[in-house]
Every structure is written in structure tokens, then in C-alpha cells.
PDB file of C-alpha atoms in Angstrom:
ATOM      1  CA  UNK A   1      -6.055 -17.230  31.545  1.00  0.00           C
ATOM      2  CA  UNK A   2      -5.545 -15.879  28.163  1.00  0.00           C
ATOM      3  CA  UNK A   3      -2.353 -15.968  25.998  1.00  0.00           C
ATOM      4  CA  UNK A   4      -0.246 -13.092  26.024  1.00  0.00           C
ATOM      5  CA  UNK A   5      -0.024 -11.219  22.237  1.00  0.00           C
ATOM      6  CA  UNK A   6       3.154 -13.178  20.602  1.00  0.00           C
ATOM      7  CA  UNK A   7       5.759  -9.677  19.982  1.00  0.00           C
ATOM      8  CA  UNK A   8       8.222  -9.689  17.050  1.00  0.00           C
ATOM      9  CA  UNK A   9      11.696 -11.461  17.796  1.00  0.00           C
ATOM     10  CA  UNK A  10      13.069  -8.772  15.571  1.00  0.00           C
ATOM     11  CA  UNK A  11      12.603  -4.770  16.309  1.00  0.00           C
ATOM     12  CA  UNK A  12      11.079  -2.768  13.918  1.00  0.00           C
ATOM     13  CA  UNK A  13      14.100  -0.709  13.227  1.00  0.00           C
ATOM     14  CA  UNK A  14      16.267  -3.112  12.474  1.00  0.00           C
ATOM     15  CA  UNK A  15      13.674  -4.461   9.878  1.00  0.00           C
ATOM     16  CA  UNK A  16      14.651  -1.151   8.128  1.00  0.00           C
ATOM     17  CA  UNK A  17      18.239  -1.196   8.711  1.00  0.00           C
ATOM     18  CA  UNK A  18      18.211   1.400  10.848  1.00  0.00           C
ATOM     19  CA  UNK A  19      17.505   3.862   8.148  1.00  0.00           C
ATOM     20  CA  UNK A  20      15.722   7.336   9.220  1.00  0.00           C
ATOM     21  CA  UNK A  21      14.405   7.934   5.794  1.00  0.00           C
ATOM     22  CA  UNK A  22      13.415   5.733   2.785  1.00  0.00           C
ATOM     23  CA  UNK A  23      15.173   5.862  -0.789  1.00  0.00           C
ATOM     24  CA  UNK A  24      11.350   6.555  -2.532  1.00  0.00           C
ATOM     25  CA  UNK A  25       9.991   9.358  -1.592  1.00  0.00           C
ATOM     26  CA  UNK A  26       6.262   9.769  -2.184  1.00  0.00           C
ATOM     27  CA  UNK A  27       4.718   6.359  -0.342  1.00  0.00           C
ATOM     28  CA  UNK A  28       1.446   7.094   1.283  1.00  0.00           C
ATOM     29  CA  UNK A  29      -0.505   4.895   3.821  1.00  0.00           C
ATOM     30  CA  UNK A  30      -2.741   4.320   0.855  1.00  0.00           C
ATOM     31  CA  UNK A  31       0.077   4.253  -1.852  1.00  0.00           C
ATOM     32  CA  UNK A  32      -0.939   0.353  -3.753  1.00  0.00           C
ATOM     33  CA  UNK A  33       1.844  -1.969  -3.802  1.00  0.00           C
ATOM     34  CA  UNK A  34       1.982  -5.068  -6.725  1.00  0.00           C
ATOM     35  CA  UNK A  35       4.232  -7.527  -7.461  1.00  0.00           C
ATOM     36  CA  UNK A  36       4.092  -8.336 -11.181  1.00  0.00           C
ATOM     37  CA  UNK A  37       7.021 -11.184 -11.215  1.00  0.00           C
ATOM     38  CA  UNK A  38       6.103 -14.578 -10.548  1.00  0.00           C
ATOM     39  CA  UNK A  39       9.887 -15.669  -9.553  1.00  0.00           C
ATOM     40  CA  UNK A  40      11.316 -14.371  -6.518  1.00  0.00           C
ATOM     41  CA  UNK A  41      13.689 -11.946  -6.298  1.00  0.00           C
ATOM     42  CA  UNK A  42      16.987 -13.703  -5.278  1.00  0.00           C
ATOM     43  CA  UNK A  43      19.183 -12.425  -2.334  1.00  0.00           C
ATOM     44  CA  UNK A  44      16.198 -11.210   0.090  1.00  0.00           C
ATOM     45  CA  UNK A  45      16.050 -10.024   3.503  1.00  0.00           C
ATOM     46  CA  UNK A  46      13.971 -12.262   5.340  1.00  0.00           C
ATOM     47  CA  UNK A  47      11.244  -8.734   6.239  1.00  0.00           C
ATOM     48  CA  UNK A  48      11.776  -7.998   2.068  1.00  0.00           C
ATOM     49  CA  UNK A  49      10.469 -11.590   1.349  1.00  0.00           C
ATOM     50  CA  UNK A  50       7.769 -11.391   3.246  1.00  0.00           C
ATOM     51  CA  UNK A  51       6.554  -8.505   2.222  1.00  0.00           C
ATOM     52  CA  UNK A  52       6.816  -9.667  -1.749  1.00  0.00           C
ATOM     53  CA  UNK A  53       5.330 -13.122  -0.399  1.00  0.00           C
ATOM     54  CA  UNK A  54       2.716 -10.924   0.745  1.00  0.00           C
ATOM     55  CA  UNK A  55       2.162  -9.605  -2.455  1.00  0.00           C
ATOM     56  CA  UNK A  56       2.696 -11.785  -4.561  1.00  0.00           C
ATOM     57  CA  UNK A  57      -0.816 -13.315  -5.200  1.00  0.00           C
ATOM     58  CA  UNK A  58      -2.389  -9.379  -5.625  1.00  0.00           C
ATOM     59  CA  UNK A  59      -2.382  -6.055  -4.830  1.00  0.00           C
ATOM     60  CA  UNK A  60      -2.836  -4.336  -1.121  1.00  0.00           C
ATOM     61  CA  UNK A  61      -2.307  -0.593   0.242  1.00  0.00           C
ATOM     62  CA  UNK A  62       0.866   0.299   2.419  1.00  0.00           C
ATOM     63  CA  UNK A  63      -1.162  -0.088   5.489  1.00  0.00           C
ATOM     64  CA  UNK A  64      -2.796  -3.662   4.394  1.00  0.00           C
ATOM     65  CA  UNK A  65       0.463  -4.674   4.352  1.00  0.00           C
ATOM     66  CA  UNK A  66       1.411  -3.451   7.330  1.00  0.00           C
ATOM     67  CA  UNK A  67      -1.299  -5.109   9.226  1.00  0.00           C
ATOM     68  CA  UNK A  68      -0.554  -8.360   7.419  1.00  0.00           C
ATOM     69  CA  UNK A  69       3.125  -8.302   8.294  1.00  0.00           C
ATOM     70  CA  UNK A  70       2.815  -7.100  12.119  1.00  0.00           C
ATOM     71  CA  UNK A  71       5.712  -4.237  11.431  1.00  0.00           C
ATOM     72  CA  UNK A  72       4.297  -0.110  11.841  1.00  0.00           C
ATOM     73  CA  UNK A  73       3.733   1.356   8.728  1.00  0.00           C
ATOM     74  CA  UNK A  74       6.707   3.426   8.570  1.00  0.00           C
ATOM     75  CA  UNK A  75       8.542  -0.020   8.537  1.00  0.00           C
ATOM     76  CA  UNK A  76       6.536  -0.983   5.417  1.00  0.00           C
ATOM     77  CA  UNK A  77       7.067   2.337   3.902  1.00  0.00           C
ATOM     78  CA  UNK A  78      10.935   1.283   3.916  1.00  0.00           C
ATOM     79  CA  UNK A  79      10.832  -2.233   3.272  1.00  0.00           C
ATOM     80  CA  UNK A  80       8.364  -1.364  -0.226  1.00  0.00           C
ATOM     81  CA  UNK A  81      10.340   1.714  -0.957  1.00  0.00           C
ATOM     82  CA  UNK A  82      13.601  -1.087  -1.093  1.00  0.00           C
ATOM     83  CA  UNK A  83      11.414  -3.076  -2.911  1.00  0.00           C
ATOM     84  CA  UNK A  84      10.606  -1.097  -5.385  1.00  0.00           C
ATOM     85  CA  UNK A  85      14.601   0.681  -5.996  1.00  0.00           C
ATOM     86  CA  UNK A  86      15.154  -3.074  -6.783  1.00  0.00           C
ATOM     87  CA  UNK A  87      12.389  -3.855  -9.043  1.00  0.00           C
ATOM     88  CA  UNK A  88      10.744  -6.070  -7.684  1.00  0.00           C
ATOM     89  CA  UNK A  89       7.656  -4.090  -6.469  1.00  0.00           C
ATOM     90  CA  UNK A  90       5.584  -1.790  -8.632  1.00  0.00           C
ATOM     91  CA  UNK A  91       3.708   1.355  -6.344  1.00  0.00           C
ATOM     92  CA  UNK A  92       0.640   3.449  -7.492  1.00  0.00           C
ATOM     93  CA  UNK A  93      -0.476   6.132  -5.727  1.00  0.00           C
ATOM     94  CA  UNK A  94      -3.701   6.022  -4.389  1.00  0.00           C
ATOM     95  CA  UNK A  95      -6.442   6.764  -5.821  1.00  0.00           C
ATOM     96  CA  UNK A  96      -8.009  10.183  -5.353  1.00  0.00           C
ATOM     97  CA  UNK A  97     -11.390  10.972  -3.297  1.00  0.00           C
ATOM     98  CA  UNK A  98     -13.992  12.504  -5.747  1.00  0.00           C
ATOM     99  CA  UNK A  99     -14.967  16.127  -6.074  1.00  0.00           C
ATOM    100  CA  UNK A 100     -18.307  16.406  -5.711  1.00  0.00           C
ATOM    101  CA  UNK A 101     -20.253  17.416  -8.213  1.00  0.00           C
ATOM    102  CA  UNK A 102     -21.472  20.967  -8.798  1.00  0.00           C
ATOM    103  CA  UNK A 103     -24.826  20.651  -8.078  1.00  0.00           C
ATOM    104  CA  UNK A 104     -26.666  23.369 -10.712  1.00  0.00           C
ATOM    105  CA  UNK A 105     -24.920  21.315 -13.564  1.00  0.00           C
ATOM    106  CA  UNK A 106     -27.062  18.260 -12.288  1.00  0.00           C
ATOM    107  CA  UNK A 107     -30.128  20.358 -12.269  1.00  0.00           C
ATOM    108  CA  UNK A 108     -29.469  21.401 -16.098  1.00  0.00           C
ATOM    109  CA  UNK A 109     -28.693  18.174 -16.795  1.00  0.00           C
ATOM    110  CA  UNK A 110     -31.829  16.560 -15.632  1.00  0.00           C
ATOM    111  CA  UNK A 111     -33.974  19.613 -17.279  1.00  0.00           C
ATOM    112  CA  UNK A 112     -32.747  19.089 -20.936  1.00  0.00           C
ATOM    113  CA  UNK A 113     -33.280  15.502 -20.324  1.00  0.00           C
ATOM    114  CA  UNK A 114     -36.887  15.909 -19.241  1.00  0.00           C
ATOM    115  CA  UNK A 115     -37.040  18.184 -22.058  1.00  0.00           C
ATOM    116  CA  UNK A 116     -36.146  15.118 -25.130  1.00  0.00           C
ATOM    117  CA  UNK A 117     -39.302  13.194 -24.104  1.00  0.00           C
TER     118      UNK A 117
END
């Protein structure tokens, strides 16, 4: 027989405080999250100081977290959002995919460079 997966003693929502919305607006799934204080914040929720525990030794994206801390993303989103109002937390938004390049550019690129030798 294999073990059952262990659930959460404590809901989800109530890890948010039953908040529909965070205070930040703007968090992504892929928003980076950093800690940049090497003394805990004093007065922490239990979910809050795990989450800056979490972070504590380097950076990770909403959804690392997330994974890390067994709560759904939206969760996160709250608990860093709080995090952040506070100070304790420092958010970047995530870095942007590439455009890709206009190819004909390349092309006259690589001709005046074949064209020094």
C-alpha cells in the first residue's frame, strides 16, 4: 500500500486571510521574489515566515514558491504581495521573452563583415 499525499492542516484561504484581492497589484506567476534582510521580520504569520524562510537564502519566481510551500499560487500572490507592503520582500517583474530578431538586419550584418576581410 502506498501513503496517502499528507494535505495542509490549514486551508488555503485562510492562509490569505480570507482576502479576495491582494494589496500589490501587478504579481505575475513569474514576478521574482528576494529577500534582501538577513534578520527576520518580527511579528509573522506562521504562512508569511515561511515564505521569507523560503527566500531567504535567494531568489525564486511566484510559482517556485508556490511549489515549495504546498499553497496555490494565488495564495502566494497574497502572502508576497503582504510581504512586500511590509518591506520585507523585494518583487521584480519577470523578465521579458525576446523579440526575435529581424532577420534582413542579420543578413547585412554578416555581408559588411565578410566585406572587412
Amino acid at each position: 500500500m502506498t501513503a496517502a499525499p499528507r494535505r495542509r492542516m490549514v486551508p488555503a484561504y485562510l492562509a490569505t486571510g480570507g482576502r479576495s484581492s491582494p494589496g500589490t497589484k501587478g504579481f505575475e506567476r513569474l514576478t521574482v521574489l528576494f529577500a534582501d534582510r538577513a534578520d527576520p521580520p518580527a511579528a509573522l504569520e506562521p504562512e508569511h515566515r515561511r515564505l521569507w524562510d523560503l527566500l531567504r537564502p535567494g531568489a525564486l519566481t511566484v510559482v517556485e514558491a508556490a511549489a515549495h510551500l504546498r499553497l496555490p499560487v494565488s495564495a502566494t500572490v497574497f502572502l508576497a504581495a503582504d510581504l512586500v507592503e511590509a518591506g520585507c520582500l523585494h518583487a521584480r517583474a519577470p523578465i521579458p521573452r525576446a523579440q526575435q530578431t529581424d532577420r534582413s538586419i542579420v543578413e547585412r550584418l554578416l555581408v559588411g563583415l565578410r566585406a572587412l576581410r
